[in-house]
CSV table of C-alpha atoms in Angstrom, one decimal:
chain,number,residue,atom,x,y,z
A,1,MET,CA,69.0,12.2,40.4
A,2,THR,CA,66.3,15.2,39.4
A,3,VAL,CA,67.7,17.5,36.9
A,4,GLU,CA,67.1,21.1,37.0
A,5,THR,CA,65.7,22.5,33.9
A,6,ASP,CA,65.1,25.9,32.6
A,7,GLU,CA,62.5,28.1,34.7
A,8,ALA,CA,60.6,31.2,33.8
A,9,GLY,CA,62.1,34.6,35.9
A,10,TRP,CA,66.0,33.7,35.6
A,11,GLU,CA,66.6,35.4,32.3
A,12,VAL,CA,69.3,38.6,32.5
A,13,ASP,CA,67.8,41.5,31.8
A,14,PRO,CA,69.6,42.8,28.5
A,15,ASP,CA,69.2,46.7,29.5
A,16,ASP,CA,70.6,46.1,32.7
A,17,GLU,CA,74.4,47.0,32.4
A,18,TRP,CA,75.4,46.1,35.9
A,19,GLY,CA,73.2,43.0,35.9
A,20,VAL,CA,74.5,42.2,32.5
A,21,ALA,CA,78.2,42.6,34.0
A,22,VAL,CA,77.9,40.5,37.1
A,23,ILE,CA,76.2,37.6,35.8
A,24,THR,CA,78.8,37.8,33.1
A,25,THR,CA,81.6,37.6,35.4
A,26,VAL,CA,80.1,34.8,37.6
A,27,GLY,CA,79.4,32.9,34.7
A,28,ARG,CA,83.0,33.3,33.3
A,29,GLN,CA,84.0,32.2,36.8
A,30,LEU,CA,81.9,29.1,36.7
A,31,LYS,CA,83.5,28.0,32.9
A,32,LEU,CA,86.8,28.8,34.0
A,33,ARG,CA,87.0,26.8,37.0
A,34,ARG,CA,85.1,23.5,35.5
A,35,GLU,CA,87.4,24.0,32.6
A,36,ALA,CA,90.7,23.9,35.0
A,37,ALA,CA,88.7,20.8,36.6
A,38,GLY,CA,88.8,18.6,33.4
A,39,MET,CA,85.0,18.8,33.2
A,40,TRP,CA,83.2,18.5,30.4
A,41,ALA,CA,79.9,20.6,30.4
A,42,GLY,CA,77.6,17.4,30.4
A,43,ASP,CA,79.5,15.9,33.4
A,44,PHE,CA,79.3,19.2,35.2
A,45,GLY,CA,75.5,19.3,35.0
A,46,VAL,CA,75.2,15.9,36.0
A,47,ALA,CA,77.4,16.4,39.1
A,48,VAL,CA,75.4,19.5,39.9
A,49,GLY,CA,71.8,18.2,38.7
A,50,TYR,CA,71.2,20.6,36.2
A,51,GLY,CA,70.8,19.9,32.4
A,52,GLU,CA,73.8,20.4,29.9
A,53,ASP,CA,71.8,23.6,28.3
A,54,LEU,CA,71.5,25.2,31.4
A,55,VAL,CA,74.9,25.1,32.5
A,56,TYR,CA,75.9,26.6,29.2
A,57,LYS,CA,73.6,29.6,29.6
A,58,VAL,CA,74.8,30.2,33.0
A,59,GLU,CA,78.4,30.2,31.7
A,60,GLY,CA,77.5,32.2,29.0
A,61,GLY,CA,75.9,35.0,30.8
A,62,LYS,CA,72.7,34.2,29.7
A,63,ARG,CA,70.9,32.6,32.7
A,64,ILE,CA,70.9,34.2,36.4
A,65,PRO,CA,72.5,31.2,38.7
A,66,ARG,CA,70.5,30.1,41.7
A,67,GLN,CA,71.8,30.2,45.0
A,68,GLU,CA,72.0,26.3,44.9
A,69,TYR,CA,73.5,26.1,41.5
A,70,LEU,CA,76.5,28.2,43.0
A,71,ASP,CA,76.8,26.1,46.3
A,72,ARG,CA,77.1,22.8,44.3
A,73,ALA,CA,79.1,24.3,41.9
A,74,ASP,CA,81.4,25.7,44.5
A,75,GLU,CA,81.1,21.8,46.5
A,76,VAL,CA,82.2,19.9,42.9
A,77,LEU,CA,85.1,22.1,42.0
A,78,GLY,CA,86.5,22.6,45.5
A,79,ALA,CA,86.5,26.4,44.8
A,80,GLY,CA,86.3,26.9,48.8
A,81,GLY,CA,83.3,29.2,49.4
A,82,LEU,CA,84.2,31.3,46.6
A,83,LEU,CA,81.5,30.3,44.4
A,84,SER,CA,78.9,30.5,46.8
A,85,ALA,CA,79.9,33.8,47.8
A,86,ALA,CA,79.3,35.1,44.8
A,87,TRP,CA,75.8,35.0,45.5
A,88,GLU,CA,75.9,38.6,47.5
A,89,ASP,CA,76.3,40.0,44.4
A,90,VAL,CA,73.9,37.6,42.1
A,91,LYS,CA,71.1,38.1,44.1
A,92,LYS,CA,70.9,41.9,43.9
A,93,VAL,CA,70.6,41.7,40.2
A,94,ARG,CA,67.9,38.8,40.6
A,95,TYR,CA,65.2,41.5,40.0
A,96,PRO,CA,64.6,44.5,37.4
A,97,LYS,CA,66.8,47.5,37.9
A,98,ARG,CA,63.6,49.6,38.6
A,99,VAL,CA,62.7,47.1,41.6
A,100,ARG,CA,66.1,46.8,42.9
A,101,GLU,CA,66.3,50.6,43.2
A,102,LEU,CA,63.0,50.9,45.1
A,103,GLY,CA,63.6,48.0,47.1
A,104,LYS,CA,66.6,49.3,48.2
A,105,LEU,CA,65.3,52.5,49.6
A,106,GLU,CA,62.6,50.6,51.5
A,107,GLY,CA,64.7,48.5,52.7
A,108,LYS,CA,66.9,51.7,54.4
A,109,ALA,CA,63.5,53.4,55.3
A,110,VAL,CA,62.5,54.0,59.0
A,111,GLU,CA,59.0,55.3,57.8
A,112,ILE,CA,57.0,54.3,54.8
A,113,ALA,CA,53.9,56.0,54.3
A,114,LEU,CA,51.7,54.9,51.5
A,115,TYR,CA,48.4,55.9,49.8
A,116,GLU,CA,47.4,53.9,46.8
A,117,CYS,CA,43.9,54.5,44.9
A,118,HIS,CA,44.2,52.1,42.3
A,119,ILE,CA,45.6,48.8,43.1
A,120,ILE,CA,46.6,47.4,46.7
A,121,PRO,CA,50.0,48.1,46.6
A,122,GLY,CA,52.7,45.8,45.6
A,123,LEU,CA,54.1,45.4,49.4
A,124,LEU,CA,50.8,43.7,50.3
A,125,GLN,CA,50.0,41.3,47.6
A,126,THR,CA,50.0,37.8,47.9
A,127,ARG,CA,52.0,35.9,44.8
A,128,GLU,CA,48.9,35.1,43.1
A,129,HIS,CA,47.4,38.4,43.3
A,130,ALA,CA,50.5,39.9,41.8
A,131,ARG,CA,50.8,37.4,39.1
A,132,ALA,CA,46.9,38.3,38.2
A,133,VAL,CA,47.9,42.2,38.5
A,134,ILE,CA,51.0,41.4,36.5
A,135,GLY,CA,49.5,38.9,33.6
A,136,ALA,CA,46.8,41.4,32.9
A,137,ALA,CA,49.4,44.1,31.9
A,138,GLN,CA,48.5,45.3,28.0
A,139,PRO,CA,50.5,44.7,25.9
A,140,PRO,CA,51.1,41.6,28.1
A,141,TYR,CA,54.3,40.4,29.2
A,142,SER,CA,56.0,37.4,28.5
A,143,PRO,CA,55.4,34.6,31.1
A,144,ASP,CA,59.5,34.8,31.8
A,145,ASP,CA,58.8,38.8,32.5
A,146,VAL,CA,55.7,37.9,34.7
A,147,GLU,CA,57.3,35.6,37.1
A,148,ARG,CA,60.2,37.4,37.2
A,149,MET,CA,58.4,40.7,38.5
A,150,VAL,CA,56.2,39.0,40.7
A,151,ALA,CA,59.3,37.4,42.5
A,152,ALA,CA,60.6,41.0,42.4
A,153,ARG,CA,57.6,42.3,44.1
A,154,LEU,CA,57.5,39.7,46.7
A,155,ALA,CA,61.6,40.2,47.6
A,156,ARG,CA,60.4,43.9,48.4
A,157,GLN,CA,58.2,42.5,51.2
A,158,SER,CA,61.5,41.4,53.1
A,159,VAL,CA,60.9,44.7,54.7
A,160,PHE,CA,58.4,43.2,56.9
A,161,ALA,CA,61.0,41.0,58.5
A,162,ARG,CA,63.6,43.8,59.6
A,163,SER,CA,64.7,44.3,62.9
A,164,PRO,CA,64.3,46.9,64.3
A,165,ALA,CA,60.8,47.2,62.5
A,166,PRO,CA,60.2,50.2,60.1
A,167,ALA,CA,57.0,52.2,61.0
A,168,LEU,CA,54.7,51.4,57.8
A,169,SER,CA,51.1,53.3,57.3
A,170,PHE,CA,49.2,52.4,54.4
A,171,VAL,CA,45.6,53.7,53.0
A,172,LEU,CA,44.0,51.7,50.8
A,173,GLU,CA,40.5,52.5,48.7
A,174,GLU,CA,37.6,50.6,48.8
A,175,GLY,CA,37.1,49.9,45.4
A,176,PRO,CA,40.4,47.4,44.8
A,177,LEU,CA,39.5,45.4,47.8
A,178,ARG,CA,36.2,44.7,46.2
A,179,ARG,CA,37.5,43.8,43.1
A,180,PRO,CA,38.0,39.8,42.9
A,181,ILE,CA,41.5,39.6,40.9
A,182,GLY,CA,42.5,36.3,40.2
A,183,GLY,CA,39.1,34.7,41.3
A,184,THR,CA,37.6,34.4,44.5
A,185,MET,CA,40.0,32.0,46.7
A,186,VAL,CA,42.6,34.4,45.4
A,187,TRP,CA,40.9,37.6,46.2
A,188,ARG,CA,39.9,36.0,50.0
A,189,ALA,CA,43.5,35.4,50.4
A,190,GLN,CA,44.4,38.6,49.9
A,191,LEU,CA,42.1,40.0,51.8
A,192,GLU,CA,43.4,37.5,54.8
A,193,ARG,CA,47.0,39.0,53.9
A,194,LEU,CA,46.1,42.4,54.6
A,195,LEU,CA,44.3,41.4,57.8
A,196,GLU,CA,47.4,39.7,58.9
A,197,VAL,CA,49.6,42.5,58.0
A,198,GLY,CA,47.3,45.0,59.6
A,199,ARG,CA,47.3,43.5,62.9
A,200,SER,CA,51.1,44.0,63.2
A,201,HIS,CA,52.4,46.0,65.9
A,202,ASN,CA,54.4,48.2,63.3
A,203,VAL,CA,51.5,48.7,60.9
A,204,VAL,CA,48.6,51.0,60.3
A,205,LEU,CA,46.5,50.0,57.5
A,206,GLN,CA,43.3,52.3,56.7
A,207,VAL,CA,40.6,52.0,54.4
A,208,MET,CA,39.3,55.1,52.5
A,209,ARG,CA,35.5,54.1,52.2
A,210,THR,CA,34.4,55.4,48.3
A,211,GLY,CA,31.4,57.4,50.1
A,212,CYS,CA,33.8,59.6,51.3
A,213,GLY,CA,33.8,61.8,48.3
A,214,THR,CA,36.7,64.0,47.3
A,215,HIS,CA,40.1,64.1,48.8
A,216,SER,CA,43.6,65.0,48.5
A,217,GLY,CA,44.8,61.6,46.9
A,218,LEU,CA,42.3,61.9,44.1
A,219,ASP,CA,45.3,62.4,41.8
A,220,GLY,CA,46.6,59.0,42.4
A,221,ARG,CA,49.4,57.3,44.3
A,222,ILE,CA,51.0,59.1,47.4
A,223,GLU,CA,54.6,57.4,49.0
A,224,VAL,CA,56.8,59.2,51.2
A,225,LEU,CA,60.2,57.2,52.8
A,226,LYS,CA,62.3,58.5,55.7
A,227,PHE,CA,65.3,57.6,56.6
A,228,PRO,CA,67.5,57.5,60.0
A,229,ASP,CA,69.6,60.6,59.0
A,230,GLY,CA,66.6,62.7,58.7
A,231,THR,CA,66.3,62.6,55.1
A,232,ALA,CA,63.5,61.6,53.1
A,233,VAL,CA,62.1,60.7,49.6
A,234,GLY,CA,58.6,61.2,47.9
A,235,ARG,CA,56.8,60.5,45.1
A,236,SER,CA,53.0,61.2,44.2
A,237,ASP,CA,51.3,60.3,40.7
A,238,GLY,CA,49.5,63.4,40.4
A,239,ALA,CA,52.0,66.0,41.9
A,240,PHE,CA,55.6,66.5,40.7
A,241,SER,CA,54.6,64.5,37.7
A,242,GLY,CA,55.2,61.1,39.5
A,243,ARG,CA,59.1,61.9,40.0
A,244,PRO,CA,61.2,61.6,43.3
A,245,ILE,CA,61.4,64.3,45.1
A,246,THR,CA,63.4,65.2,48.1
A,247,GLU,CA,63.1,69.2,48.6
A,248,PRO,CA,61.5,69.7,52.0
A,249,ARG,CA,59.2,72.0,50.6
A,250,HIS,CA,57.8,69.8,48.6
A,251,LEU,CA,58.0,67.0,51.2
A,252,ARG,CA,55.8,69.1,53.3
A,253,ILE,CA,53.0,69.1,50.4
A,254,LEU,CA,53.0,65.6,50.2
A,255,GLU,CA,52.7,64.5,54.2
A,256,LEU,CA,50.0,67.4,54.2
A,257,ARG,CA,48.0,65.7,51.4
A,258,TYR,CA,48.8,62.3,53.2
A,259,GLY,CA,47.8,63.3,56.5
A,260,THR,CA,44.4,64.8,55.5
A,261,ILE,CA,43.8,61.3,53.7
A,262,ARG,CA,44.4,59.1,56.9
A,263,ALA,CA,42.1,61.8,58.7
A,264,GLN,CA,39.4,61.1,56.2
A,265,ALA,CA,39.7,56.9,56.0
A,266,LEU,CA,38.5,54.9,58.3
A,267,SER,CA,40.6,54.6,61.8
A,268,PRO,CA,42.6,51.0,62.1
A,269,GLU,CA,40.0,49.3,64.2
A,270,GLU,CA,37.3,50.3,61.7
A,271,SER,CA,39.5,49.4,58.6
A,272,LEU,CA,40.4,45.8,59.9
A,273,ALA,CA,36.7,45.0,60.6
A,274,PHE,CA,35.5,46.5,57.0
A,275,ILE,CA,38.1,43.6,55.6
A,276,GLU,CA,36.8,41.1,58.2
A,277,GLU,CA,32.9,41.9,56.4
A,278,LEU,CA,34.4,42.1,53.2
A,279,LEU,CA,35.9,38.8,53.6
A,280,GLY,CA,32.8,37.5,55.0
A,281,GLU,CA,31.1,38.1,51.8
A,282,THR,CA,33.3,36.4,49.6
C-alpha cells in the first residue's frame, strides 16, 4: 500500500485568517471523529494511506487536506458524507487569499479584457512556465510557496471551462513571447498553449509588435472585468496606482486605453500567424 507523505504547496497561510479558521475547524472534526472511533493516529494513517505525521498536521490545522484524504477519512470513520462535504470549504482556501479574490471575480465575469506588457498573463501560462516565472522571484519564494502559487494560478484557468463561456480578450506584447522562459521545450509548450487558447470561439488574442512604437499601455497592465448585472471592475498599473476601480468615469478611461491598444495590435488572425512563426523558429 502506498502511503502519502508531505508534498509542497499544501501548507496553511498563517496570514489568511479565514483560511486558518476553516482548516483548523476541519482538522478538529477529523480528530474528534477519529478518537470517537477509538483509532490511534498511526492506525488511522494506515487505513487512509497517509503517514502518521501528516495525520497530526491535518488534525492540528497545519496542513490542508486533499479531497482524497477527506473521502478516505469519511469512509473509514463512517461519517456518512459529512467529512467529504468539507472539501467544498477546504478547496476555497487551498490558494492564497489574494489569488482567491481575483479568481472569484474572474469566475463571475461575463467579459474579461486584459493587456499585459511584461509577461504572459497567468490565465494563459502553462504549469512549467508559471513555475519558472514564480521561481525566478527575488528574494526567492520557498519551494512550498512556489508550488502553492503555481497551483493557484492554474486554478484560475477554470474560467476557460465555464458554461456559458465568458468573452475573453487578450493583448500581449511581442517581447515576452520571444523570451524562452524555462528553456526551449517549456517555451514551445507555452506558444502552443497560446495558439490553442487563441483559436477558442470565445477568445480574442492579439499581439502588439515591438515596432508599433508608443501606445497607451506603456504604463503597464490594464484589466477590465464586466459582470452580468452591468457592473465592472478595472485595474491598471499606471493609472489609479493599480488599485481596483469601479467608478464609471474611471472605467471609461481604461476601456478607451484598452480599445486603442487593440486597434494598434495585430488582428487576431495575424497574431496567431505570428505566434506560429515564432514556434517555427524555436
